[in-house]
Amino acid sequence: MGVEQEILRAIDENREEILAFARDVYRHPELGYKEKRTAAKVAEVFRARALAVRESLAITGVRADLRPEGASSDVTVALIGELDAVVSPDHPHADPQTGAAHACGHHAQLAGVVGAAFALSSPAVAAHLGGGVAFFAVPAEEYGEVEFKNGLKEQGLLRYGGGKCELIRIGAFDDITVSVTHHSAPGVKGIKIGSETSNGFVSKVIRLRGRGAHAAAAPHLGINALNAASLGLTALAYQRETFQDADTVRVHPILTRGGELVNVIPQDATVEILVRGKHLEAILDADRKVDRSFKAGAMALGAKVEILTAPGYLPVVAAPPAPEIEAAARLVFPPEAIERVADGAHGTGSTDVGDLSYLMPVLNFTTGGMTGDLHSKDVDFFDEETAYIATAKIFALTAYHLLKDGAQAARAARAAYKPHFTKADYIAYMDALEKTETVDYGTEGK
Ligand SMILES: [Zn+2]
Ligand SMILES: [Zn+2]
């Protein structure tokens, strides 16, 4: 039997275990840097396949390594799945306590990576790998709960918000030659190959501080932080006509605090914002407008404003459909179910896959088998064969195609890739975006 057929057979043979894993993770969603149960489950599955497992990387991350005897030590292919869910409390499988749900389908990525590990670690396949495979379960791709993450930063547990950003920083990707990434998407019949570009972003926490007072008897003695925040949001809305279509700017705030008790003038208001754009200049331009808007709100009310800015994700660098994934897709899907990312396609969301794409070649594919808009309560994985089993097959076959014949294809992909950043450049770039600015327009001595 050929190696490719052996890979397909091994995944089909482990079909029930892969499906059980996917369903279990789907029904136990956890938010970023809190994916303890999911991480432990992934680690357990890898350990059962006798892989060398490292845990607690960037708090909850897991990396398992397979390096068959005789495989070169200077080539390693990373297969990447994400651990975290998103908040979607109305989703049928949402966690009743946290509102977390796998409405972004990261459990399908994990099922794919785990299924690939079953196939690639089988001796009949491993003997044909000319380099190592690193199976990653990466924390916190969804960039939410910014204040919670800032708390982890203050405790020295991490420095960057995104799981891949943090794993890059601590060196978990230092030895990786090529990364392979996946996402599920509605409207994809079988598979879509390639990476479209995406927006990058910076993240903001804006704290308006005023002064409490009796809301009815003595409002003149207070400084209303909620009103300052509200004016800031309005000023921000007036900036929108200055955002240029080509920059695909998205600035979307939420109010996470807006007062304590209804009969007290709100003393604290907090706004979280992600400021996104197609390239760094557009992001920084929008970011300056956000800062001015909230300073205006604070100034009008005589409040104090504290603006915390942190690096988010870099825009994804476009990558044409990889021949190794094309070859894999032809073994799994009929031709009519294989699509390719169109030239110039751009997504206005963001992912920390962008950060990886600045440092190394990233081979990306998208599979279907799901319906409903991502991050919405309607997300449903109706075709597990496509969403989970086929994803595992593509991950495994792609790794094999990269690593067969002395890892020729992996070496060639790396040689053809021009890095946008060295790791040192990346760390310097990220650290330069981190800043705190405080302006008090009148809470002292008024
Ligand atoms: Zn998402
Ligand atoms: Zn996602």
PDB file of C-alpha atoms in Angstrom, residues 2-239:
ATOM      1  CA  GLY A   2       1.309   3.468  -0.848  1.00  0.00           C
ATOM      2  CA  VAL A   3       2.037   5.887   1.972  1.00  0.00           C
ATOM      3  CA  GLU A   4      -0.845   8.172   0.990  1.00  0.00           C
ATOM      4  CA  GLN A   5      -3.289   5.253   1.075  1.00  0.00           C
ATOM      5  CA  GLU A   6      -1.829   4.217   4.429  1.00  0.00           C
ATOM      6  CA  ILE A   7      -2.502   7.739   5.791  1.00  0.00           C
ATOM      7  CA  LEU A   8      -6.111   7.651   4.580  1.00  0.00           C
ATOM      8  CA  ARG A   9      -6.578   4.156   5.992  1.00  0.00           C
ATOM      9  CA  ALA A  10      -5.123   5.108   9.397  1.00  0.00           C
ATOM     10  CA  ILE A  11      -7.496   8.063   9.714  1.00  0.00           C
ATOM     11  CA  ASP A  12     -10.516   6.019   8.651  1.00  0.00           C
ATOM     12  CA  GLU A  13      -9.498   3.333  11.122  1.00  0.00           C
ATOM     13  CA  ASN A  14      -9.466   5.938  13.933  1.00  0.00           C
ATOM     14  CA  ARG A  15     -12.606   7.638  12.669  1.00  0.00           C
ATOM     15  CA  GLU A  16     -14.726   7.030  15.774  1.00  0.00           C
ATOM     16  CA  GLU A  17     -12.037   8.308  18.140  1.00  0.00           C
ATOM     17  CA  ILE A  18     -11.530  11.471  16.052  1.00  0.00           C
ATOM     18  CA  LEU A  19     -15.296  12.128  15.952  1.00  0.00           C
ATOM     19  CA  ALA A  20     -15.657  11.504  19.691  1.00  0.00           C
ATOM     20  CA  PHE A  21     -12.792  13.922  20.347  1.00  0.00           C
ATOM     21  CA  ALA A  22     -14.298  16.622  18.112  1.00  0.00           C
ATOM     22  CA  ARG A  23     -17.764  16.282  19.664  1.00  0.00           C
ATOM     23  CA  ASP A  24     -16.369  16.376  23.177  1.00  0.00           C
ATOM     24  CA  VAL A  25     -14.343  19.549  22.565  1.00  0.00           C
ATOM     25  CA  TYR A  26     -17.315  21.112  20.742  1.00  0.00           C
ATOM     26  CA  ARG A  27     -19.482  20.528  23.807  1.00  0.00           C
ATOM     27  CA  HIS A  28     -16.898  21.848  26.299  1.00  0.00           C
ATOM     28  CA  PRO A  29     -15.901  25.254  24.917  1.00  0.00           C
ATOM     29  CA  GLU A  30     -13.393  27.355  26.853  1.00  0.00           C
ATOM     30  CA  LEU A  31     -12.209  30.937  26.344  1.00  0.00           C
ATOM     31  CA  GLY A  32      -8.655  32.075  25.609  1.00  0.00           C
ATOM     32  CA  TYR A  33      -5.973  31.238  28.185  1.00  0.00           C
ATOM     33  CA  LYS A  34      -8.619  29.305  30.151  1.00  0.00           C
ATOM     34  CA  GLU A  35      -8.605  26.226  27.864  1.00  0.00           C
ATOM     35  CA  LYS A  36      -7.378  23.940  30.632  1.00  0.00           C
ATOM     36  CA  ARG A  37      -9.724  21.026  30.020  1.00  0.00           C
ATOM     37  CA  THR A  38      -9.276  21.151  26.250  1.00  0.00           C
ATOM     38  CA  ALA A  39      -5.479  21.371  26.545  1.00  0.00           C
ATOM     39  CA  ALA A  40      -5.346  18.432  28.973  1.00  0.00           C
ATOM     40  CA  LYS A  41      -7.473  16.357  26.611  1.00  0.00           C
ATOM     41  CA  VAL A  42      -5.266  17.157  23.619  1.00  0.00           C
ATOM     42  CA  ALA A  43      -2.117  16.351  25.613  1.00  0.00           C
ATOM     43  CA  GLU A  44      -3.604  13.031  26.738  1.00  0.00           C
ATOM     44  CA  VAL A  45      -4.388  11.999  23.159  1.00  0.00           C
ATOM     45  CA  PHE A  46      -0.853  12.878  22.007  1.00  0.00           C
ATOM     46  CA  ARG A  47       0.729  11.073  24.931  1.00  0.00           C
ATOM     47  CA  ALA A  48      -1.278   7.944  24.132  1.00  0.00           C
ATOM     48  CA  ARG A  49       0.443   8.003  20.717  1.00  0.00           C
ATOM     49  CA  ALA A  50       3.857   8.114  22.456  1.00  0.00           C
ATOM     50  CA  LEU A  51       4.613  11.628  21.204  1.00  0.00           C
ATOM     51  CA  ALA A  52       6.914  13.934  23.170  1.00  0.00           C
ATOM     52  CA  VAL A  53       4.467  16.410  24.730  1.00  0.00           C
ATOM     53  CA  ARG A  54       5.121  19.863  26.166  1.00  0.00           C
ATOM     54  CA  GLU A  55       2.289  21.585  28.053  1.00  0.00           C
ATOM     55  CA  SER A  56       1.552  24.983  29.589  1.00  0.00           C
ATOM     56  CA  LEU A  57       3.289  26.837  26.749  1.00  0.00           C
ATOM     57  CA  ALA A  58       1.885  30.387  26.838  1.00  0.00           C
ATOM     58  CA  ILE A  59      -0.292  29.276  29.791  1.00  0.00           C
ATOM     59  CA  THR A  60      -2.400  26.575  28.082  1.00  0.00           C
ATOM     60  CA  GLY A  61      -0.596  25.736  24.831  1.00  0.00           C
ATOM     61  CA  VAL A  62       0.432  22.181  23.918  1.00  0.00           C
ATOM     62  CA  ARG A  63       3.112  21.043  21.493  1.00  0.00           C
ATOM     63  CA  ALA A  64       3.717  17.370  20.680  1.00  0.00           C
ATOM     64  CA  ASP A  65       6.671  16.299  18.562  1.00  0.00           C
ATOM     65  CA  LEU A  66       7.180  13.377  16.235  1.00  0.00           C
ATOM     66  CA  ARG A  67      10.681  12.882  14.883  1.00  0.00           C
ATOM     67  CA  PRO A  68      11.034   9.452  13.333  1.00  0.00           C
ATOM     68  CA  GLU A  69      14.410   7.724  13.481  1.00  0.00           C
ATOM     69  CA  GLY A  70      16.654   8.883  10.701  1.00  0.00           C
ATOM     70  CA  ALA A  71      14.589  12.023  10.002  1.00  0.00           C
ATOM     71  CA  SER A  72      16.566  15.202   9.568  1.00  0.00           C
ATOM     72  CA  SER A  73      16.721  17.355  12.702  1.00  0.00           C
ATOM     73  CA  ASP A  74      16.784  20.644  10.797  1.00  0.00           C
ATOM     74  CA  VAL A  75      13.314  20.466   9.246  1.00  0.00           C
ATOM     75  CA  THR A  76      10.073  20.576  11.241  1.00  0.00           C
ATOM     76  CA  VAL A  77       6.561  21.067   9.916  1.00  0.00           C
ATOM     77  CA  ALA A  78       4.021  22.563  12.330  1.00  0.00           C
ATOM     78  CA  LEU A  79       0.373  21.470  12.121  1.00  0.00           C
ATOM     79  CA  ILE A  80      -1.646  24.066  13.991  1.00  0.00           C
ATOM     80  CA  GLY A  81      -4.983  23.900  15.772  1.00  0.00           C
ATOM     81  CA  GLU A  82      -6.444  26.509  18.121  1.00  0.00           C
ATOM     82  CA  LEU A  83      -7.849  25.711  21.551  1.00  0.00           C
ATOM     83  CA  ASP A  84     -10.220  28.558  22.265  1.00  0.00           C
ATOM     84  CA  ALA A  85     -13.889  29.289  21.775  1.00  0.00           C
ATOM     85  CA  VAL A  86     -15.665  32.623  21.352  1.00  0.00           C
ATOM     86  CA  VAL A  87     -18.498  34.142  23.426  1.00  0.00           C
ATOM     87  CA  SER A  88     -21.847  33.225  21.838  1.00  0.00           C
ATOM     88  CA  PRO A  89     -24.239  32.569  24.755  1.00  0.00           C
ATOM     89  CA  ASP A  90     -27.230  31.685  22.554  1.00  0.00           C
ATOM     90  CA  HIS A  91     -25.380  28.951  20.709  1.00  0.00           C
ATOM     91  CA  PRO A  92     -26.978  25.533  21.444  1.00  0.00           C
ATOM     92  CA  HIS A  93     -23.671  24.199  22.802  1.00  0.00           C
ATOM     93  CA  ALA A  94     -22.659  27.312  24.740  1.00  0.00           C
ATOM     94  CA  ASP A  95     -21.258  26.913  28.226  1.00  0.00           C
ATOM     95  CA  PRO A  96     -24.050  28.173  30.506  1.00  0.00           C
ATOM     96  CA  GLN A  97     -21.583  29.836  32.891  1.00  0.00           C
ATOM     97  CA  THR A  98     -19.209  31.588  30.507  1.00  0.00           C
ATOM     98  CA  GLY A  99     -21.262  31.852  27.299  1.00  0.00           C
ATOM     99  CA  ALA A 100     -18.318  30.283  25.446  1.00  0.00           C
ATOM    100  CA  ALA A 101     -19.157  28.341  22.280  1.00  0.00           C
ATOM    101  CA  HIS A 102     -17.146  26.878  19.421  1.00  0.00           C
ATOM    102  CA  ALA A 103     -18.827  29.294  17.023  1.00  0.00           C
ATOM    103  CA  CYS A 104     -15.480  29.797  15.271  1.00  0.00           C
ATOM    104  CA  GLY A 105     -14.973  26.053  14.842  1.00  0.00           C
ATOM    105  CA  HIS A 106     -11.540  25.740  16.424  1.00  0.00           C
ATOM    106  CA  HIS A 107     -12.493  22.263  17.668  1.00  0.00           C
ATOM    107  CA  ALA A 108     -12.460  21.168  14.012  1.00  0.00           C
ATOM    108  CA  GLN A 109      -8.837  22.331  13.729  1.00  0.00           C
ATOM    109  CA  LEU A 110      -7.928  20.316  16.827  1.00  0.00           C
ATOM    110  CA  ALA A 111      -9.727  17.239  15.494  1.00  0.00           C
ATOM    111  CA  GLY A 112      -7.734  17.665  12.276  1.00  0.00           C
ATOM    112  CA  VAL A 113      -4.389  17.945  14.069  1.00  0.00           C
ATOM    113  CA  VAL A 114      -5.162  15.027  16.404  1.00  0.00           C
ATOM    114  CA  GLY A 115      -6.335  12.849  13.511  1.00  0.00           C
ATOM    115  CA  ALA A 116      -3.187  13.733  11.574  1.00  0.00           C
ATOM    116  CA  ALA A 117      -1.103  12.663  14.578  1.00  0.00           C
ATOM    117  CA  PHE A 118      -2.792   9.242  14.520  1.00  0.00           C
ATOM    118  CA  ALA A 119      -1.829   8.743  10.875  1.00  0.00           C
ATOM    119  CA  LEU A 120       1.667  10.268  10.873  1.00  0.00           C
ATOM    120  CA  SER A 121       2.790   8.451  14.024  1.00  0.00           C
ATOM    121  CA  SER A 122       1.880   5.041  12.610  1.00  0.00           C
ATOM    122  CA  PRO A 123       5.202   3.299  11.856  1.00  0.00           C
ATOM    123  CA  ALA A 124       4.320   2.593   8.211  1.00  0.00           C
ATOM    124  CA  VAL A 125       3.936   6.346   7.606  1.00  0.00           C
ATOM    125  CA  ALA A 126       6.554   7.744  10.005  1.00  0.00           C
ATOM    126  CA  ALA A 127       9.301   5.767   8.252  1.00  0.00           C
ATOM    127  CA  HIS A 128       8.745   7.958   5.171  1.00  0.00           C
ATOM    128  CA  LEU A 129       9.045  11.347   6.896  1.00  0.00           C
ATOM    129  CA  GLY A 130      12.324  13.130   6.252  1.00  0.00           C
ATOM    130  CA  GLY A 131      11.830  15.646   9.077  1.00  0.00           C
ATOM    131  CA  GLY A 132       9.884  16.225  12.258  1.00  0.00           C
ATOM    132  CA  VAL A 133       6.251  17.158  12.796  1.00  0.00           C
ATOM    133  CA  ALA A 134       5.177  19.493  15.608  1.00  0.00           C
ATOM    134  CA  PHE A 135       1.493  19.186  16.497  1.00  0.00           C
ATOM    135  CA  PHE A 136       0.342  22.435  18.079  1.00  0.00           C
ATOM    136  CA  ALA A 137      -2.744  23.261  20.152  1.00  0.00           C
ATOM    137  CA  VAL A 138      -2.473  27.030  20.442  1.00  0.00           C
ATOM    138  CA  PRO A 139      -4.320  29.142  23.033  1.00  0.00           C
ATOM    139  CA  ALA A 140      -6.272  32.360  22.677  1.00  0.00           C
ATOM    140  CA  GLU A 141      -6.684  33.122  18.985  1.00  0.00           C
ATOM    141  CA  GLU A 142      -9.912  35.034  19.611  1.00  0.00           C
ATOM    142  CA  TYR A 143      -8.846  38.399  20.918  1.00  0.00           C
ATOM    143  CA  GLY A 144     -11.345  39.078  23.687  1.00  0.00           C
ATOM    144  CA  GLU A 145     -11.463  39.718  27.415  1.00  0.00           C
ATOM    145  CA  VAL A 146      -8.765  42.344  27.066  1.00  0.00           C
ATOM    146  CA  GLU A 147      -8.819  43.396  30.713  1.00  0.00           C
ATOM    147  CA  PHE A 148      -8.444  39.738  31.780  1.00  0.00           C
ATOM    148  CA  LYS A 149      -5.436  39.412  29.479  1.00  0.00           C
ATOM    149  CA  ASN A 150      -3.958  42.630  30.782  1.00  0.00           C
ATOM    150  CA  GLY A 151      -4.236  41.107  34.270  1.00  0.00           C
ATOM    151  CA  LEU A 152      -2.205  38.087  33.085  1.00  0.00           C
ATOM    152  CA  LYS A 153       0.356  40.522  31.677  1.00  0.00           C
ATOM    153  CA  GLU A 154       0.581  42.338  35.002  1.00  0.00           C
ATOM    154  CA  GLN A 155       1.240  38.996  36.720  1.00  0.00           C
ATOM    155  CA  GLY A 156       4.084  38.407  34.258  1.00  0.00           C
ATOM    156  CA  LEU A 157       2.350  35.319  32.805  1.00  0.00           C
ATOM    157  CA  LEU A 158       2.381  36.689  29.265  1.00  0.00           C
ATOM    158  CA  ARG A 159       3.351  39.730  27.269  1.00  0.00           C
ATOM    159  CA  TYR A 160       1.200  39.569  24.129  1.00  0.00           C
ATOM    160  CA  GLY A 161      -2.520  38.897  23.869  1.00  0.00           C
ATOM    161  CA  GLY A 162      -2.515  36.318  21.070  1.00  0.00           C
ATOM    162  CA  GLY A 163      -1.490  32.713  21.629  1.00  0.00           C
ATOM    163  CA  LYS A 164       0.719  32.450  18.538  1.00  0.00           C
ATOM    164  CA  CYS A 165       2.311  35.832  19.280  1.00  0.00           C
ATOM    165  CA  GLU A 166       3.204  34.600  22.719  1.00  0.00           C
ATOM    166  CA  LEU A 167       4.457  31.219  21.439  1.00  0.00           C
ATOM    167  CA  ILE A 168       6.675  33.038  18.937  1.00  0.00           C
ATOM    168  CA  ARG A 169       8.041  35.192  21.756  1.00  0.00           C
ATOM    169  CA  ILE A 170       8.906  32.239  24.021  1.00  0.00           C
ATOM    170  CA  GLY A 171      10.616  30.382  21.178  1.00  0.00           C
ATOM    171  CA  ALA A 172       8.089  27.588  20.567  1.00  0.00           C
ATOM    172  CA  PHE A 173       8.231  28.304  16.809  1.00  0.00           C
ATOM    173  CA  ASP A 174      12.012  28.869  16.588  1.00  0.00           C
ATOM    174  CA  ASP A 175      12.693  25.525  14.912  1.00  0.00           C
ATOM    175  CA  ILE A 176       9.658  25.465  12.606  1.00  0.00           C
ATOM    176  CA  THR A 177      10.374  25.366   8.867  1.00  0.00           C
ATOM    177  CA  VAL A 178       6.798  25.620   7.550  1.00  0.00           C
ATOM    178  CA  SER A 179       3.436  25.979   9.311  1.00  0.00           C
ATOM    179  CA  VAL A 180       0.159  24.473   8.105  1.00  0.00           C
ATOM    180  CA  THR A 181      -3.057  26.165   9.278  1.00  0.00           C
ATOM    181  CA  HIS A 182      -6.761  25.487   8.846  1.00  0.00           C
ATOM    182  CA  HIS A 183     -10.119  27.122   9.428  1.00  0.00           C
ATOM    183  CA  SER A 184     -13.693  26.006   8.878  1.00  0.00           C
ATOM    184  CA  ALA A 185     -16.022  28.241   6.901  1.00  0.00           C
ATOM    185  CA  PRO A 186     -19.622  28.217   5.755  1.00  0.00           C
ATOM    186  CA  GLY A 187     -20.206  28.115   2.010  1.00  0.00           C
ATOM    187  CA  VAL A 188     -17.157  25.965   1.268  1.00  0.00           C
ATOM    188  CA  LYS A 189     -18.314  22.768  -0.385  1.00  0.00           C
ATOM    189  CA  GLY A 190     -15.241  20.676   0.329  1.00  0.00           C
ATOM    190  CA  ILE A 191     -11.964  22.541   0.556  1.00  0.00           C
ATOM    191  CA  LYS A 192     -10.632  25.989  -0.326  1.00  0.00           C
ATOM    192  CA  ILE A 193      -6.860  26.276  -0.642  1.00  0.00           C
ATOM    193  CA  GLY A 194      -4.637  29.311   0.020  1.00  0.00           C
ATOM    194  CA  SER A 195      -4.530  32.365   2.309  1.00  0.00           C
ATOM    195  CA  GLU A 196      -6.320  35.610   1.642  1.00  0.00           C
ATOM    196  CA  THR A 197      -4.898  38.728   3.239  1.00  0.00           C
ATOM    197  CA  SER A 198      -6.556  39.913   6.437  1.00  0.00           C
ATOM    198  CA  ASN A 199      -6.767  43.022   8.565  1.00  0.00           C
ATOM    199  CA  GLY A 200      -4.308  43.488  11.405  1.00  0.00           C
ATOM    200  CA  PHE A 201      -5.196  45.363  14.580  1.00  0.00           C
ATOM    201  CA  VAL A 202      -4.167  47.014  17.828  1.00  0.00           C
ATOM    202  CA  SER A 203      -6.243  46.617  20.970  1.00  0.00           C
ATOM    203  CA  LYS A 204      -7.312  49.378  23.332  1.00  0.00           C
ATOM    204  CA  VAL A 205      -8.687  49.628  26.825  1.00  0.00           C
ATOM    205  CA  ILE A 206      -9.942  53.130  27.538  1.00  0.00           C
ATOM    206  CA  ARG A 207     -10.802  53.987  31.130  1.00  0.00           C
ATOM    207  CA  LEU A 208     -12.767  57.118  31.852  1.00  0.00           C
ATOM    208  CA  ARG A 209     -12.556  58.191  35.475  1.00  0.00           C
ATOM    209  CA  GLY A 210     -14.934  60.725  37.006  1.00  0.00           C
ATOM    210  CA  ARG A 211     -16.323  61.293  40.456  1.00  0.00           C
ATOM    211  CA  GLY A 212     -19.321  59.703  42.165  1.00  0.00           C
ATOM    212  CA  ALA A 213     -22.071  61.851  43.655  1.00  0.00           C
ATOM    213  CA  HIS A 214     -25.791  61.521  44.385  1.00  0.00           C
ATOM    214  CA  ALA A 215     -27.311  61.163  40.939  1.00  0.00           C
ATOM    215  CA  ALA A 216     -30.454  63.132  41.831  1.00  0.00           C
ATOM    216  CA  ALA A 217     -29.649  65.274  44.864  1.00  0.00           C
ATOM    217  CA  ALA A 218     -26.219  66.556  43.789  1.00  0.00           C
ATOM    218  CA  PRO A 219     -25.206  65.620  40.231  1.00  0.00           C
ATOM    219  CA  HIS A 220     -23.325  68.930  40.001  1.00  0.00           C
ATOM    220  CA  LEU A 221     -20.801  67.532  42.496  1.00  0.00           C
ATOM    221  CA  GLY A 222     -20.016  64.525  40.316  1.00  0.00           C
ATOM    222  CA  ILE A 223     -18.113  63.955  37.093  1.00  0.00           C
ATOM    223  CA  ASN A 224     -19.998  61.507  34.897  1.00  0.00           C
ATOM    224  CA  ALA A 225     -17.572  58.990  33.414  1.00  0.00           C
ATOM    225  CA  LEU A 226     -20.331  57.281  31.417  1.00  0.00           C
ATOM    226  CA  ASN A 227     -21.184  60.563  29.713  1.00  0.00           C
ATOM    227  CA  ALA A 228     -17.506  61.083  28.885  1.00  0.00           C
ATOM    228  CA  ALA A 229     -17.377  57.587  27.361  1.00  0.00           C
ATOM    229  CA  SER A 230     -20.598  58.217  25.454  1.00  0.00           C
ATOM    230  CA  LEU A 231     -19.196  61.445  23.961  1.00  0.00           C
ATOM    231  CA  GLY A 232     -16.012  59.578  23.059  1.00  0.00           C
ATOM    232  CA  LEU A 233     -18.048  56.921  21.231  1.00  0.00           C
ATOM    233  CA  THR A 234     -19.953  59.644  19.368  1.00  0.00           C
ATOM    234  CA  ALA A 235     -16.755  61.450  18.406  1.00  0.00           C
ATOM    235  CA  LEU A 236     -15.381  58.138  17.160  1.00  0.00           C
ATOM    236  CA  ALA A 237     -18.492  57.620  15.027  1.00  0.00           C
ATOM    237  CA  TYR A 238     -17.852  61.023  13.403  1.00  0.00           C
ATOM    238  CA  GLN A 239     -14.404  59.819  12.299  1.00  0.00           C
TER     239      GLN A 239
END
